[in-house]
Short mmCIF file of N, CA and C in Angstrom, two decimals:
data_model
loop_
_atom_site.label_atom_id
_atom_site.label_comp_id
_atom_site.label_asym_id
_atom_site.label_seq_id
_atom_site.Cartn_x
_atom_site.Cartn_y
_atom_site.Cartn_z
N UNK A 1284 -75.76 104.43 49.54
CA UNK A 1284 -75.45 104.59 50.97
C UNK A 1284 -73.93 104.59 51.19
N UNK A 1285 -73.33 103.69 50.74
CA UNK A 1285 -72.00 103.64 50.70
C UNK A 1285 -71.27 105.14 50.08
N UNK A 1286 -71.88 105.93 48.94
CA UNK A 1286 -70.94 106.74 48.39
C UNK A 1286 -71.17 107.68 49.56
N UNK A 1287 -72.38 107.92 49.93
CA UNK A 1287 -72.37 108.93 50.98
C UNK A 1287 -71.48 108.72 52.32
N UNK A 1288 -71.32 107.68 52.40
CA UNK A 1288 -70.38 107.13 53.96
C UNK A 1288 -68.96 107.73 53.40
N UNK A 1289 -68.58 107.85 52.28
CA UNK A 1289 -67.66 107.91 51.66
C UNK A 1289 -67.44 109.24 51.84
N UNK A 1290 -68.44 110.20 51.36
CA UNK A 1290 -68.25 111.70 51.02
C UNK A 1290 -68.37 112.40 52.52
N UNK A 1291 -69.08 111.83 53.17
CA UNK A 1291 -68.83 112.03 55.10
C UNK A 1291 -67.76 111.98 55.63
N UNK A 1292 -66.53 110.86 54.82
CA UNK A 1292 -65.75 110.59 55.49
C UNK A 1292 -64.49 111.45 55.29
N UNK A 1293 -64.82 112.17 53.88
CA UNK A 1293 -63.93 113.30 52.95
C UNK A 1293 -64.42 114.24 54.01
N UNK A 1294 -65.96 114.62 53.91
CA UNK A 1294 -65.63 115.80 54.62
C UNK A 1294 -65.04 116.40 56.02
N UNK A 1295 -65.06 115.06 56.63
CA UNK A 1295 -65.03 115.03 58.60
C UNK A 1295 -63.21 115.07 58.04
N UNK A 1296 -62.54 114.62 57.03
CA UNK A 1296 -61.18 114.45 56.95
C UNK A 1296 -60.61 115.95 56.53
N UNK A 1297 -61.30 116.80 55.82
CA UNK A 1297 -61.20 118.14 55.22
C UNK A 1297 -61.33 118.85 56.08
N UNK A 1298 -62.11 118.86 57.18
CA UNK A 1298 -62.40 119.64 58.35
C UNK A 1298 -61.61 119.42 59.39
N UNK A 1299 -60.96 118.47 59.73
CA UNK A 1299 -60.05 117.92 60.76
C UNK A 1299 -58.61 119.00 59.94
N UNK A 1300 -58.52 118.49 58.97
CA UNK A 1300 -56.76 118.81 58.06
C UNK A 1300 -57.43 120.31 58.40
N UNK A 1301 -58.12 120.86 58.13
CA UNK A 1301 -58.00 122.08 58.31
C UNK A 1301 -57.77 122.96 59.62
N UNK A 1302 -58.48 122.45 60.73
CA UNK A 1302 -58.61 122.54 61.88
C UNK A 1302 -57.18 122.48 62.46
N UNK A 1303 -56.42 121.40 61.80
CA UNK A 1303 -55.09 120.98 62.07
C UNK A 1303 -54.33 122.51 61.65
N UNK A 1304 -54.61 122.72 59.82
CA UNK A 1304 -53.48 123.27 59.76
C UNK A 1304 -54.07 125.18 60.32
N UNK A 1305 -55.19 125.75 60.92
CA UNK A 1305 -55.45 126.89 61.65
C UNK A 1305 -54.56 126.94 62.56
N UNK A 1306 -54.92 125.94 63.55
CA UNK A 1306 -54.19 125.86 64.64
C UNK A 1306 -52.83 125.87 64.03
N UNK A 1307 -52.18 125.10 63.18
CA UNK A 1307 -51.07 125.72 63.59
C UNK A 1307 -50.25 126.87 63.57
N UNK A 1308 -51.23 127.27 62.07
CA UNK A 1308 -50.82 128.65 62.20
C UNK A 1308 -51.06 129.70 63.42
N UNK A 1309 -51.77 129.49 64.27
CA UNK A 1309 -51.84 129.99 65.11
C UNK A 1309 -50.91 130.08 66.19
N UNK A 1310 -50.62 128.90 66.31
CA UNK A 1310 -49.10 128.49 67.16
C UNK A 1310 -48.25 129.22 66.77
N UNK A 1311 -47.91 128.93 65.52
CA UNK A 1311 -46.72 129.44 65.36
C UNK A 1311 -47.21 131.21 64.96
N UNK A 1312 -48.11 132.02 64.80
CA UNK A 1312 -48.11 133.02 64.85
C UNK A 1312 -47.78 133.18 66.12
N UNK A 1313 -48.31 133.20 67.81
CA UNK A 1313 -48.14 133.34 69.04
C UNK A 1313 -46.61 132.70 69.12
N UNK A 1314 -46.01 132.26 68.79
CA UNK A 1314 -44.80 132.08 68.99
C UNK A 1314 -43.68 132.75 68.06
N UNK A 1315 -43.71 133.58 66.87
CA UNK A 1315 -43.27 134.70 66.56
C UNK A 1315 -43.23 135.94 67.15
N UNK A 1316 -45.07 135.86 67.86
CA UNK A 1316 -45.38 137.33 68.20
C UNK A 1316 -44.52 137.22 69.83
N UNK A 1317 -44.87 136.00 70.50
CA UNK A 1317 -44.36 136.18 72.00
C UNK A 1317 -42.90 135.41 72.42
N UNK A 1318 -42.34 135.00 71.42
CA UNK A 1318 -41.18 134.27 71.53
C UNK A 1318 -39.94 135.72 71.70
N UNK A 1319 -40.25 136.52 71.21
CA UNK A 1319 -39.21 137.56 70.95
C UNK A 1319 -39.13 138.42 72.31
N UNK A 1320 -40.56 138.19 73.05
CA UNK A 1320 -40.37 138.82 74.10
C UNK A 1320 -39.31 138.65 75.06
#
């Protein structure tokens, strides 16, 4: 029970970091594309 609390906690952390680093690429794509305007 424990390893699984464990491997839940990898994945909710893998999905967050990722979520994190989309978005920022996203930011900072929209702010290349509309910053110049």
């Amino acid at each position: 029970m424990l390893r699984e609390n464990q491997e839940n906690a990898w994945v909710d952390f893998v999905i967050t970091h990722d979520l994190e680093l989309v978005v920022g690429s996203c930011t900072h794509v929209l702010h290349l594309k509309y910053g110049k305007v």
